[in-house]
PDB file of N, CA, C and O and ligand atoms in Angstrom:
ATOM      1  N   MET P   1       0.843  -1.195   0.000  1.00  0.00           N
ATOM      2  CA  MET P   1       0.000   0.000   0.000  1.00  0.00           C
ATOM      3  C   MET P   1       0.883   1.252   0.000  1.00  0.00           C
ATOM      4  O   MET P   1       1.882   1.311   0.705  1.00  0.00           O
ATOM      5  N   LEU P   2       0.492   2.213  -0.813  1.00  0.00           N
ATOM      6  CA  LEU P   2       1.276   3.440  -0.924  1.00  0.00           C
ATOM      7  C   LEU P   2       0.981   4.398   0.214  1.00  0.00           C
ATOM      8  O   LEU P   2      -0.145   4.478   0.698  1.00  0.00           O
ATOM      9  N   THR P   3       2.006   5.123   0.598  1.00  0.00           N
ATOM     10  CA  THR P   3       1.791   6.187   1.576  1.00  0.00           C
ATOM     11  C   THR P   3       1.218   7.397   0.832  1.00  0.00           C
ATOM     12  O   THR P   3       1.353   7.491  -0.396  1.00  0.00           O
ATOM     13  N   PRO P   4       0.594   8.325   1.538  1.00  0.00           N
ATOM     14  CA  PRO P   4       0.091   9.534   0.865  1.00  0.00           C
ATOM     15  C   PRO P   4       1.178  10.273   0.095  1.00  0.00           C
ATOM     16  O   PRO P   4       0.937  10.792  -0.998  1.00  0.00           O
ATOM     17  N   SER P   5       2.391  10.301   0.626  1.00  0.00           N
ATOM     18  CA  SER P   5       3.498  10.969  -0.052  1.00  0.00           C
ATOM     19  C   SER P   5       3.852  10.267  -1.358  1.00  0.00           C
ATOM     20  O   SER P   5       4.105  10.906  -2.379  1.00  0.00           O
ATOM     21  N   GLU P   6       3.845   8.931  -1.342  1.00  0.00           N
ATOM     22  CA  GLU P   6       4.126   8.161  -2.559  1.00  0.00           C
ATOM     23  C   GLU P   6       3.018   8.363  -3.591  1.00  0.00           C
ATOM     24  O   GLU P   6       3.275   8.446  -4.788  1.00  0.00           O
ATOM     25  N   MET P   7       1.783   8.408  -3.128  1.00  0.00           N
ATOM     26  CA  MET P   7       0.660   8.641  -4.042  1.00  0.00           C
ATOM     27  C   MET P   7       0.776  10.009  -4.703  1.00  0.00           C
ATOM     28  O   MET P   7       0.535  10.171  -5.905  1.00  0.00           O
ATOM     29  N   LYS P   8       1.181  11.006  -3.917  1.00  0.00           N
ATOM     30  CA  LYS P   8       1.362  12.345  -4.455  1.00  0.00           C
ATOM     31  C   LYS P   8       2.458  12.358  -5.515  1.00  0.00           C
ATOM     32  O   LYS P   8       2.301  12.951  -6.584  1.00  0.00           O
ATOM     33  N   ASP P   9       3.573  11.682  -5.227  1.00  0.00           N
ATOM     34  CA  ASP P   9       4.684  11.617  -6.179  1.00  0.00           C
ATOM     35  C   ASP P   9       4.250  10.952  -7.477  1.00  0.00           C
ATOM     36  O   ASP P   9       4.574  11.420  -8.571  1.00  0.00           O
ATOM     37  N   ARG P  10       3.508   9.867  -7.377  1.00  0.00           N
ATOM     38  CA  ARG P  10       3.043   9.161  -8.576  1.00  0.00           C
ATOM     39  C   ARG P  10       2.087  10.025  -9.386  1.00  0.00           C
ATOM     40  O   ARG P  10       2.133  10.033 -10.611  1.00  0.00           O
ATOM     41  N   THR P  11       1.219  10.728  -8.689  1.00  0.00           N
ATOM     42  CA  THR P  11       0.258  11.588  -9.385  1.00  0.00           C
ATOM     43  C   THR P  11       0.972  12.714 -10.118  1.00  0.00           C
ATOM     44  O   THR P  11       0.676  13.002 -11.284  1.00  0.00           O
ATOM     45  N   LEU P  12       1.947  13.330  -9.461  1.00  0.00           N
ATOM     46  CA  LEU P  12       2.703  14.409 -10.103  1.00  0.00           C
ATOM     47  C   LEU P  12       3.480  13.897 -11.304  1.00  0.00           C
ATOM     48  O   LEU P  12       3.554  14.570 -12.336  1.00  0.00           O
ATOM     49  N   LYS P  13       4.043  12.687 -11.205  1.00  0.00           N
ATOM     50  CA  LYS P  13       4.769  12.078 -12.314  1.00  0.00           C
ATOM     51  C   LYS P  13       3.808  11.861 -13.485  1.00  0.00           C
ATOM     52  O   LYS P  13       4.130  12.160 -14.635  1.00  0.00           O
ATOM     53  N   LEU P  14       2.628  11.349 -13.193  1.00  0.00           N
ATOM     54  CA  LEU P  14       1.620  11.108 -14.234  1.00  0.00           C
ATOM     55  C   LEU P  14       1.222  12.410 -14.907  1.00  0.00           C
ATOM     56  O   LEU P  14       1.139  12.494 -16.133  1.00  0.00           O
ATOM     57  N   VAL P  15       1.001  13.433 -14.123  1.00  0.00           N
ATOM     58  CA  VAL P  15       0.606  14.733 -14.673  1.00  0.00           C
ATOM     59  C   VAL P  15       1.701  15.293 -15.577  1.00  0.00           C
ATOM     60  O   VAL P  15       1.424  15.801 -16.666  1.00  0.00           O
ATOM     61  N   ASN P  16       2.934  15.176 -15.140  1.00  0.00           N
ATOM     62  CA  ASN P  16       4.040  15.752 -15.901  1.00  0.00           C
ATOM     63  C   ASN P  16       4.362  14.972 -17.168  1.00  0.00           C
ATOM     64  O   ASN P  16       4.841  15.539 -18.138  1.00  0.00           O
ATOM     65  N   GLU P  17       4.095  13.668 -17.171  1.00  0.00           N
ATOM     66  CA  GLU P  17       4.404  12.837 -18.331  1.00  0.00           C
ATOM     67  C   GLU P  17       3.258  12.777 -19.332  1.00  0.00           C
ATOM     68  O   GLU P  17       3.472  12.488 -20.499  1.00  0.00           O
ATOM     69  N   GLY P  18       2.068  13.012 -18.874  1.00  0.00           N
ATOM     70  CA  GLY P  18       0.896  12.845 -19.723  1.00  0.00           C
ATOM     71  C   GLY P  18       0.645  14.034 -20.623  1.00  0.00           C
ATOM     72  O   GLY P  18       1.256  15.085 -20.504  1.00  0.00           O
ATOM     73  N   ASN P  19      -0.258  13.824 -21.547  1.00  0.00           N
ATOM     74  CA  ASN P  19      -0.649  14.870 -22.486  1.00  0.00           C
ATOM     75  C   ASN P  19      -2.076  15.307 -22.157  1.00  0.00           C
ATOM     76  O   ASN P  19      -2.956  15.316 -23.012  1.00  0.00           O
ATOM     77  N   PHE P  20      -2.278  15.641 -20.901  1.00  0.00           N
ATOM     78  CA  PHE P  20      -3.625  15.909 -20.426  1.00  0.00           C
ATOM     79  C   PHE P  20      -4.080  17.334 -20.731  1.00  0.00           C
ATOM     80  O   PHE P  20      -3.276  18.260 -20.782  1.00  0.00           O
ATOM     81  N   ILE P  21      -5.383  17.464 -20.934  1.00  0.00           N
ATOM     82  CA  ILE P  21      -5.991  18.781 -21.112  1.00  0.00           C
ATOM     83  C   ILE P  21      -6.419  19.250 -19.723  1.00  0.00           C
ATOM     84  O   ILE P  21      -7.292  18.644 -19.093  1.00  0.00           O
ATOM     85  N   GLU P  22      -5.790  20.311 -19.283  1.00  0.00           N
ATOM     86  CA  GLU P  22      -6.011  20.774 -17.917  1.00  0.00           C
ATOM     87  C   GLU P  22      -7.481  21.123 -17.673  1.00  0.00           C
ATOM     88  O   GLU P  22      -8.072  21.918 -18.402  1.00  0.00           O
ATOM     89  N   GLY P  23      -8.058  20.523 -16.657  1.00  0.00           N
ATOM     90  CA  GLY P  23      -9.403  20.874 -16.221  1.00  0.00           C
ATOM     91  C   GLY P  23     -10.529  20.481 -17.154  1.00  0.00           C
ATOM     92  O   GLY P  23     -11.656  20.937 -16.967  1.00  0.00           O
ATOM     93  N   ILE P  24     -10.250  19.598 -18.137  1.00  0.00           N
ATOM     94  CA  ILE P  24     -11.306  19.243 -19.099  1.00  0.00           C
ATOM     95  C   ILE P  24     -12.516  18.642 -18.384  1.00  0.00           C
ATOM     96  O   ILE P  24     -13.659  18.837 -18.813  1.00  0.00           O
ATOM     97  N   TYR P  25     -12.265  17.964 -17.299  1.00  0.00           N
ATOM     98  CA  TYR P  25     -13.344  17.306 -16.550  1.00  0.00           C
ATOM     99  C   TYR P  25     -14.292  18.298 -15.885  1.00  0.00           C
ATOM    100  O   TYR P  25     -15.320  17.912 -15.354  1.00  0.00           O
ATOM    101  N   ASN P  26     -13.955  19.557 -15.918  1.00  0.00           N
ATOM    102  CA  ASN P  26     -14.861  20.575 -15.376  1.00  0.00           C
ATOM    103  C   ASN P  26     -15.899  21.011 -16.399  1.00  0.00           C
ATOM    104  O   ASN P  26     -16.799  21.783 -16.075  1.00  0.00           O
ATOM    105  N   TYR P  27     -15.746  20.543 -17.628  1.00  0.00           N
ATOM    106  CA  TYR P  27     -16.626  21.010 -18.706  1.00  0.00           C
ATOM    107  C   TYR P  27     -17.263  19.849 -19.454  1.00  0.00           C
ATOM    108  O   TYR P  27     -17.394  19.888 -20.666  1.00  0.00           O
ATOM    109  N   CYS P  28     -17.637  18.824 -18.744  1.00  0.00           N
ATOM    110  CA  CYS P  28     -18.220  17.655 -19.413  1.00  0.00           C
ATOM    111  C   CYS P  28     -19.438  17.185 -18.622  1.00  0.00           C
ATOM    112  O   CYS P  28     -19.758  17.711 -17.570  1.00  0.00           O
ATOM    113  N   ASP P  29     -20.079  16.156 -19.185  1.00  0.00           N
ATOM    114  CA  ASP P  29     -21.255  15.594 -18.526  1.00  0.00           C
ATOM    115  C   ASP P  29     -20.935  14.319 -17.743  1.00  0.00           C
ATOM    116  O   ASP P  29     -21.826  13.617 -17.288  1.00  0.00           O
ATOM    117  N   ARG P  30     -19.609  14.020 -17.616  1.00  0.00           N
ATOM    118  CA  ARG P  30     -19.120  12.858 -16.862  1.00  0.00           C
ATOM    119  C   ARG P  30     -19.615  11.536 -17.450  1.00  0.00           C
ATOM    120  O   ARG P  30     -19.715  10.544 -16.734  1.00  0.00           O
ATOM    121  N   TRP P  31     -19.908  11.551 -18.722  1.00  0.00           N
ATOM    122  CA  TRP P  31     -20.315  10.316 -19.386  1.00  0.00           C
ATOM    123  C   TRP P  31     -19.067   9.753 -20.074  1.00  0.00           C
ATOM    124  O   TRP P  31     -18.942   9.786 -21.300  1.00  0.00           O
ATOM    125  N   CYS P  32     -18.161   9.242 -19.286  1.00  0.00           N
ATOM    126  CA  CYS P  32     -16.840   8.832 -19.768  1.00  0.00           C
ATOM    127  C   CYS P  32     -16.914   7.737 -20.833  1.00  0.00           C
ATOM    128  O   CYS P  32     -16.080   7.701 -21.740  1.00  0.00           O
ATOM    129  N   GLU P  33     -17.890   6.857 -20.741  1.00  0.00           N
ATOM    130  CA  GLU P  33     -18.003   5.770 -21.732  1.00  0.00           C
ATOM    131  C   GLU P  33     -18.214   6.313 -23.135  1.00  0.00           C
ATOM    132  O   GLU P  33     -17.873   5.668 -24.121  1.00  0.00           O
ATOM    133  N   LYS P  34     -18.777   7.500 -23.267  1.00  0.00           N
ATOM    134  CA  LYS P  34     -19.067   8.085 -24.577  1.00  0.00           C
ATOM    135  C   LYS P  34     -18.100   9.215 -24.938  1.00  0.00           C
ATOM    136  O   LYS P  34     -18.263   9.857 -25.977  1.00  0.00           O
ATOM    137  N   CYS P  35     -17.118   9.453 -24.104  1.00  0.00           N
ATOM    138  CA  CYS P  35     -16.242  10.612 -24.282  1.00  0.00           C
ATOM    139  C   CYS P  35     -15.064  10.301 -25.213  1.00  0.00           C
ATOM    140  O   CYS P  35     -14.481   9.224 -25.155  1.00  0.00           O
ATOM    141  N   SER P  36     -14.710  11.247 -26.052  1.00  0.00           N
ATOM    142  CA  SER P  36     -13.580  11.092 -26.973  1.00  0.00           C
ATOM    143  C   SER P  36     -12.257  11.514 -26.357  1.00  0.00           C
ATOM    144  O   SER P  36     -11.212  11.431 -27.002  1.00  0.00           O
ATOM    145  N   PHE P  37     -12.289  11.981 -25.131  1.00  0.00           N
ATOM    146  CA  PHE P  37     -11.084  12.540 -24.522  1.00  0.00           C
ATOM    147  C   PHE P  37     -10.593  11.752 -23.302  1.00  0.00           C
ATOM    148  O   PHE P  37      -9.839  12.284 -22.501  1.00  0.00           O
ATOM    149  N   THR P  38     -10.993  10.502 -23.181  1.00  0.00           N
ATOM    150  CA  THR P  38     -10.593   9.745 -22.000  1.00  0.00           C
ATOM    151  C   THR P  38      -9.067   9.632 -21.877  1.00  0.00           C
ATOM    152  O   THR P  38      -8.530   9.606 -20.763  1.00  0.00           O
ATOM    153  N   ALA P  39      -8.364   9.561 -23.017  1.00  0.00           N
ATOM    154  CA  ALA P  39      -6.913   9.437 -22.971  1.00  0.00           C
ATOM    155  C   ALA P  39      -6.238  10.725 -22.539  1.00  0.00           C
ATOM    156  O   ALA P  39      -5.068  10.720 -22.166  1.00  0.00           O
ATOM    157  N   ARG P  40      -6.977  11.812 -22.600  1.00  0.00           N
ATOM    158  CA  ARG P  40      -6.369  13.104 -22.267  1.00  0.00           C
ATOM    159  C   ARG P  40      -7.001  13.745 -21.046  1.00  0.00           C
ATOM    160  O   ARG P  40      -6.828  14.926 -20.777  1.00  0.00           O
ATOM    161  N   CYS P  41      -7.766  12.935 -20.310  1.00  0.00           N
ATOM    162  CA  CYS P  41      -8.458  13.431 -19.121  1.00  0.00           C
ATOM    163  C   CYS P  41      -7.835  12.787 -17.882  1.00  0.00           C
ATOM    164  O   CYS P  41      -7.757  11.559 -17.781  1.00  0.00           O
ATOM    165  N   LEU P  42      -7.381  13.578 -16.979  1.00  0.00           N
ATOM    166  CA  LEU P  42      -6.731  13.062 -15.774  1.00  0.00           C
ATOM    167  C   LEU P  42      -7.732  12.452 -14.798  1.00  0.00           C
ATOM    168  O   LEU P  42      -7.367  11.635 -13.963  1.00  0.00           O
ATOM    169  N   ASN P  43      -8.980  12.798 -14.948  1.00  0.00           N
ATOM    170  CA  ASN P  43      -9.999  12.239 -14.063  1.00  0.00           C
ATOM    171  C   ASN P  43     -10.129  10.744 -14.249  1.00  0.00           C
ATOM    172  O   ASN P  43     -10.247   9.983 -13.319  1.00  0.00           O
TER     173      ASN P  43
HETATM  174  S1  LIG S   1     -13.241  11.216 -19.681  1.00  0.00           S
HETATM  175 FE1  LIG S   1     -15.047  11.518 -18.417  1.00  0.00          FE
HETATM  176  S2  LIG S   1     -14.487  13.062 -16.891  1.00  0.00           S
HETATM  177 FE2  LIG S   1     -12.996  13.164 -18.563  1.00  0.00          FE
HETATM  178  S3  LIG S   1     -13.752  14.715 -19.949  1.00  0.00           S
HETATM  179 FE3  LIG S   1     -14.517  12.769 -20.676  1.00  0.00          FE
HETATM  180  S4  LIG S   1     -16.530  12.540 -19.745  1.00  0.00           S
HETATM  181 FE4  LIG S   1     -15.422  14.135 -18.617  1.00  0.00          FE
END
């Protein structure tokens, strides 16, 4: 099991390596099964 610090490090690594669209999840209907941006959504 990861410690909170390890989880934070992994999340930051994922954010920095990914090609995510910042905050895209704030502008959707949360219907991820039908979404074209799942690969670029950090949610
Ligand atoms: S994957 Fe889900 S949460 Fe992310 S933008 Fe698409 S619908 Fe929204």
